[in-house]
JSON list of C-alpha atoms and ligand atoms in Angstrom, two decimals:
[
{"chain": "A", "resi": 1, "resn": "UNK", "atom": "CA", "xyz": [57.26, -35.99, 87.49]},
{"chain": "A", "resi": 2, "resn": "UNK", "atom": "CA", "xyz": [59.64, -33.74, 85.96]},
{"chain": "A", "resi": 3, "resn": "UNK", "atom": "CA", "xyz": [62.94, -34.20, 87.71]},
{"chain": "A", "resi": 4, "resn": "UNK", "atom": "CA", "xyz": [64.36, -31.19, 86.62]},
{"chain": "A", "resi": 5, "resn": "UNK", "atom": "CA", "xyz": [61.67, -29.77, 88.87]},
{"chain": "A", "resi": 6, "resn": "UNK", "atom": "CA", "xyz": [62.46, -29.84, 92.34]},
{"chain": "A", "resi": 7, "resn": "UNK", "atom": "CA", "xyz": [59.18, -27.62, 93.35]},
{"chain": "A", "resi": 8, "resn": "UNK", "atom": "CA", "xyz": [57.33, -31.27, 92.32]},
{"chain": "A", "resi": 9, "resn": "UNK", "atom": "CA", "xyz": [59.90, -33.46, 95.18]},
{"chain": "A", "resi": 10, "resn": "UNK", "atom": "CA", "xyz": [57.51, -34.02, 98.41]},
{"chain": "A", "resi": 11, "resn": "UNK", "atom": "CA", "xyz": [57.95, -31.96, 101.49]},
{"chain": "A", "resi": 12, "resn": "UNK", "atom": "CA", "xyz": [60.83, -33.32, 103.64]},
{"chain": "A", "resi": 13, "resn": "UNK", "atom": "CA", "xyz": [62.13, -31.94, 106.89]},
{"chain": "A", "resi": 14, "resn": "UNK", "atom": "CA", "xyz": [65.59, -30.00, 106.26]},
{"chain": "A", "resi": 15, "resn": "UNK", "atom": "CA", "xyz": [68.53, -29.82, 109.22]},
{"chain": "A", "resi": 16, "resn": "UNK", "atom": "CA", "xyz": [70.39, -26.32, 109.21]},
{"chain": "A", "resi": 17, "resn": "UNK", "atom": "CA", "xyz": [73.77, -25.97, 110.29]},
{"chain": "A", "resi": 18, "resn": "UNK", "atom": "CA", "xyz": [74.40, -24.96, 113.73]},
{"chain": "A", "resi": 19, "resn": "UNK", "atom": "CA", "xyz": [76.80, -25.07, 116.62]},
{"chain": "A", "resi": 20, "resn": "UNK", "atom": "CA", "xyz": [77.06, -28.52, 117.99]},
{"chain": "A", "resi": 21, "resn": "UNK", "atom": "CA", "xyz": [79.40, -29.91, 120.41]},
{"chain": "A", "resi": 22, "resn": "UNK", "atom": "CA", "xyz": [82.28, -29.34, 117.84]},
{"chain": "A", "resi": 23, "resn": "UNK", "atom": "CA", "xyz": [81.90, -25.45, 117.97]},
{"chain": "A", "resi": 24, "resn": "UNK", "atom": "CA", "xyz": [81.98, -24.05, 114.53]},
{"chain": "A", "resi": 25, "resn": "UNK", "atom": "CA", "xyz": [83.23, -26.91, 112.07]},
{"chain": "A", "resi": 26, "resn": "UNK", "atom": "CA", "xyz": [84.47, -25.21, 109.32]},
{"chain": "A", "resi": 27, "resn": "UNK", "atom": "CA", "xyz": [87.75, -25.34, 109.97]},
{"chain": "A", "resi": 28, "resn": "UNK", "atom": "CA", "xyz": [88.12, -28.95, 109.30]},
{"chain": "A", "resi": 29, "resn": "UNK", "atom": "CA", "xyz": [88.34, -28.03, 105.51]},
{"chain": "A", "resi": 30, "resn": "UNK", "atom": "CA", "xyz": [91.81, -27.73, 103.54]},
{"chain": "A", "resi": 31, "resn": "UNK", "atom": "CA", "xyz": [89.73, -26.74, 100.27]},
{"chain": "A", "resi": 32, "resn": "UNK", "atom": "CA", "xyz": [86.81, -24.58, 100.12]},
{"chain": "A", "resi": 33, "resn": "UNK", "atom": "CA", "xyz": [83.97, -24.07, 97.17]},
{"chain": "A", "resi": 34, "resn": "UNK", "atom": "CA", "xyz": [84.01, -20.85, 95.12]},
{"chain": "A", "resi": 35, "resn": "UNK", "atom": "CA", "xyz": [81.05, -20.06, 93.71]},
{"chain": "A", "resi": 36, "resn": "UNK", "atom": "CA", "xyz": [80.99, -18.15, 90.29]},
{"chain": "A", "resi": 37, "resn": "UNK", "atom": "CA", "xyz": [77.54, -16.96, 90.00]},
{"chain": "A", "resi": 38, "resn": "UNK", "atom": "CA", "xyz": [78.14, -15.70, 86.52]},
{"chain": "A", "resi": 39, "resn": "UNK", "atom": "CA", "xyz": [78.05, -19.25, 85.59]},
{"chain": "A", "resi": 40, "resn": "UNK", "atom": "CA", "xyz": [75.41, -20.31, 87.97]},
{"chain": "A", "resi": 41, "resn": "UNK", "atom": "CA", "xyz": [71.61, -21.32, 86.26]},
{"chain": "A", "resi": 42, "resn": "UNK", "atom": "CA", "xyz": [70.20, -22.01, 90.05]},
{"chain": "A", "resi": 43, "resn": "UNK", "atom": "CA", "xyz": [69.61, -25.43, 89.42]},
{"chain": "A", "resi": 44, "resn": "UNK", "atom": "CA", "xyz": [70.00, -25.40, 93.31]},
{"chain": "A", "resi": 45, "resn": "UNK", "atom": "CA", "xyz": [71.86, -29.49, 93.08]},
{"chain": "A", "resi": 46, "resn": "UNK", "atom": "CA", "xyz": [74.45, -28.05, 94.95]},
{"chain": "A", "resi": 47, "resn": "UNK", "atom": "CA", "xyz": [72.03, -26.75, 97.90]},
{"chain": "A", "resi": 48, "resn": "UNK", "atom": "CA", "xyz": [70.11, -30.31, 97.49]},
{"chain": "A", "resi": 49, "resn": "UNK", "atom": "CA", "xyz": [73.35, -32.34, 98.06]},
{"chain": "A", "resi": 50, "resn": "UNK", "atom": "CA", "xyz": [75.41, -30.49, 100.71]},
{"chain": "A", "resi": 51, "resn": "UNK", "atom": "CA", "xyz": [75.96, -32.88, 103.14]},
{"chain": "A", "resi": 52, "resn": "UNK", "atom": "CA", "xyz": [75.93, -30.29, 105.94]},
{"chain": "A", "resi": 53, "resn": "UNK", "atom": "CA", "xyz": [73.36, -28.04, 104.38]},
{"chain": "A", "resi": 54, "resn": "UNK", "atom": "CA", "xyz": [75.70, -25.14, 104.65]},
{"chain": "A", "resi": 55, "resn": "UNK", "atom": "CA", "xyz": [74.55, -23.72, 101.35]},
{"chain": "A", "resi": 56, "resn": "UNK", "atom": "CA", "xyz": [72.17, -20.52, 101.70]},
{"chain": "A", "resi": 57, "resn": "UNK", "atom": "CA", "xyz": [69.98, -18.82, 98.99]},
{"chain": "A", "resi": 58, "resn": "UNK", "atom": "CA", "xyz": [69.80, -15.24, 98.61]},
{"chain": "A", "resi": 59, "resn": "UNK", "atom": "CA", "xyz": [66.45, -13.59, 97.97]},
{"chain": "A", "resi": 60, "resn": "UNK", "atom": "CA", "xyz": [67.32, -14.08, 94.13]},
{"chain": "A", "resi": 61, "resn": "UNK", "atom": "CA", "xyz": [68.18, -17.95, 94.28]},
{"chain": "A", "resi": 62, "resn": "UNK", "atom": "CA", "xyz": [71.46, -17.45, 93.89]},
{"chain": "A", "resi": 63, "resn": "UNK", "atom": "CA", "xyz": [73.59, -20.40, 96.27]},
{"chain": "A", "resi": 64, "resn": "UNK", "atom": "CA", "xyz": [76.15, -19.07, 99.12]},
{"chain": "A", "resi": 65, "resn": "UNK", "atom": "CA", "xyz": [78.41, -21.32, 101.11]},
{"chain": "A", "resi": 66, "resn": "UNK", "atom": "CA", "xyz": [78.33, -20.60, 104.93]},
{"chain": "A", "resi": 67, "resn": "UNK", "atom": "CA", "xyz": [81.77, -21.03, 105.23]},
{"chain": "A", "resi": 68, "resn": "UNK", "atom": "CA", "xyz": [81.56, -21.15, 108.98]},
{"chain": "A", "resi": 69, "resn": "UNK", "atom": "CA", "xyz": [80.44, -24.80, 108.53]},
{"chain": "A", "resi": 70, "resn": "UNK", "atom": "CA", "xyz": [81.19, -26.37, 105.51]},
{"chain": "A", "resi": 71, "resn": "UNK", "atom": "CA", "xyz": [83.68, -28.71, 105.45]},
{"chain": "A", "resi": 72, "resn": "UNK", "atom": "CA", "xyz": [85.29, -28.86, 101.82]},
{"chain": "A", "resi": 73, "resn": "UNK", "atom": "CA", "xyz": [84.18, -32.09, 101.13]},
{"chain": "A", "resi": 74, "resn": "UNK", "atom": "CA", "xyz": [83.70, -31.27, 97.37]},
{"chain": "A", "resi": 75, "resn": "UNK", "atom": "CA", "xyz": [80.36, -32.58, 96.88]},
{"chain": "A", "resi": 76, "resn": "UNK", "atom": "CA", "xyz": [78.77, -29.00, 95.64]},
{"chain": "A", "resi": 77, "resn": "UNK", "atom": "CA", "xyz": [81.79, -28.62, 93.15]},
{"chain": "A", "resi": 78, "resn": "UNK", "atom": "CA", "xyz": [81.05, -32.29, 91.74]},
{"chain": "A", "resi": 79, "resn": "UNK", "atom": "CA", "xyz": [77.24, -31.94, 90.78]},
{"chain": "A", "resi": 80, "resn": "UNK", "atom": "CA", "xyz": [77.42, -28.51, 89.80]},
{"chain": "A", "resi": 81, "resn": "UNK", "atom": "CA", "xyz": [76.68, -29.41, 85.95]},
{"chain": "A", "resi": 82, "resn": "UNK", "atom": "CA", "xyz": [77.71, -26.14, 84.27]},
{"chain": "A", "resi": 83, "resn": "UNK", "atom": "CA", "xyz": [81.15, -25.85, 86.44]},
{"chain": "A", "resi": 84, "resn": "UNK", "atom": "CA", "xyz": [80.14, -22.81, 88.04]},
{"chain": "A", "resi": 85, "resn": "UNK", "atom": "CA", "xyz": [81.92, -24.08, 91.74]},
{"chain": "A", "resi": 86, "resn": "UNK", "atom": "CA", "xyz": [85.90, -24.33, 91.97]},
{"chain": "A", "resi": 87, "resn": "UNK", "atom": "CA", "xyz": [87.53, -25.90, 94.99]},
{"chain": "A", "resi": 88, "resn": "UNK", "atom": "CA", "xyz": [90.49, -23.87, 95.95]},
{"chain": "A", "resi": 89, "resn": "UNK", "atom": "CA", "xyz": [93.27, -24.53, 98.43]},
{"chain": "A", "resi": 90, "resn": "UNK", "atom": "CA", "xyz": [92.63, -22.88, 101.98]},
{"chain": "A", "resi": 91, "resn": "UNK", "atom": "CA", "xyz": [95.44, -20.63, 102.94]},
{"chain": "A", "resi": 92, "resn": "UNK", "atom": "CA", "xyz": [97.21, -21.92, 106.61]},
{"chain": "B", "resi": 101, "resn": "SF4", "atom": "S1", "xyz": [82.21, -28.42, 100.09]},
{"chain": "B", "resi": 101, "resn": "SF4", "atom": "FE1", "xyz": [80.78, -29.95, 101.00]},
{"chain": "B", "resi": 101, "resn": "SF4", "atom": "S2", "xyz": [80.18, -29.05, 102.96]},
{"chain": "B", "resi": 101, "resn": "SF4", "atom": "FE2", "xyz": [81.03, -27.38, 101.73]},
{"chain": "B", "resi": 101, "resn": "SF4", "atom": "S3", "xyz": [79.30, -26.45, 100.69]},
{"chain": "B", "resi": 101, "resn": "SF4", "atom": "FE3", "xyz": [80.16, -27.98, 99.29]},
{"chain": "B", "resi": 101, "resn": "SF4", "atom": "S4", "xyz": [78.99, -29.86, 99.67]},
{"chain": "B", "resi": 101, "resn": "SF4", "atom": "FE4", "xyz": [78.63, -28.45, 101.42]},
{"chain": "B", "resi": 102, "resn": "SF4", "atom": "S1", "xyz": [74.93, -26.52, 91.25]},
{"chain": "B", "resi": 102, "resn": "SF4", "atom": "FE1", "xyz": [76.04, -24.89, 90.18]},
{"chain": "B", "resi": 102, "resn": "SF4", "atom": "S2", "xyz": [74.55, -24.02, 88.75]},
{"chain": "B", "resi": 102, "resn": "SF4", "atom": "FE2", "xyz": [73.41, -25.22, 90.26]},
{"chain": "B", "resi": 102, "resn": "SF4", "atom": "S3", "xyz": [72.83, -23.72, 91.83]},
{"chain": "B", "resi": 102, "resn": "SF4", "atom": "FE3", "xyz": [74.76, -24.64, 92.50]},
{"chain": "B", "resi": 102, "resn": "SF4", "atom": "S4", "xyz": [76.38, -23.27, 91.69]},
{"chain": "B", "resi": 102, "resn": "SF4", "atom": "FE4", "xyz": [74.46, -22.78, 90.62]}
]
């Protein structure tokens, strides 16, 4: 298997972000993800490895963080290979 190719990974089921008992939890995060989509190739390891699955793809594969749960954890920003995701400093 190519593992470049994520169409080839078996089926798996997926969890979506929603409203728990916590409300809406993205305002845990001090940093959030800025994605530059000039940059991005849609290599989608950024939607694979969001811990909260709060990454969304627009009808053209292009990643967008749901800001209303992510937490800033930094995990997009770190496996995005071509540096296309910059953590920057929430405002309080
Ligand atoms: S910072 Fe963490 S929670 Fe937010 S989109 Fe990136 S990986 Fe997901
Ligand atoms: S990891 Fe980077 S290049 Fe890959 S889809 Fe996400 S933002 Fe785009």
């Amino acid at each position: 298997m190519n593992p470049d190719d994520i169409s080839a990974l078996p089926l798996a089921p997926l969890s979506r972000p929603s409203s728990g008992a916590s409300g809406k939890t993205g305002f845990w995060r001090t940093f959030r993800p800025v994605i530059d989509l000039e940059k991005c190739v849609k290599c989608l390891l950024c939607w694979l490895y969001c811990p909260d699955a709060t990454i969304e793809l627009d009808e053209n594969d292009y990643p967008h963080v749901n800001y209303e749960y992510c937490k800033g954890c930094g995990i997009c920003a770190n496996e995005c290979k071509v540096g296309a995701i910059t953590m920057v400093r929430e405002e309080i």
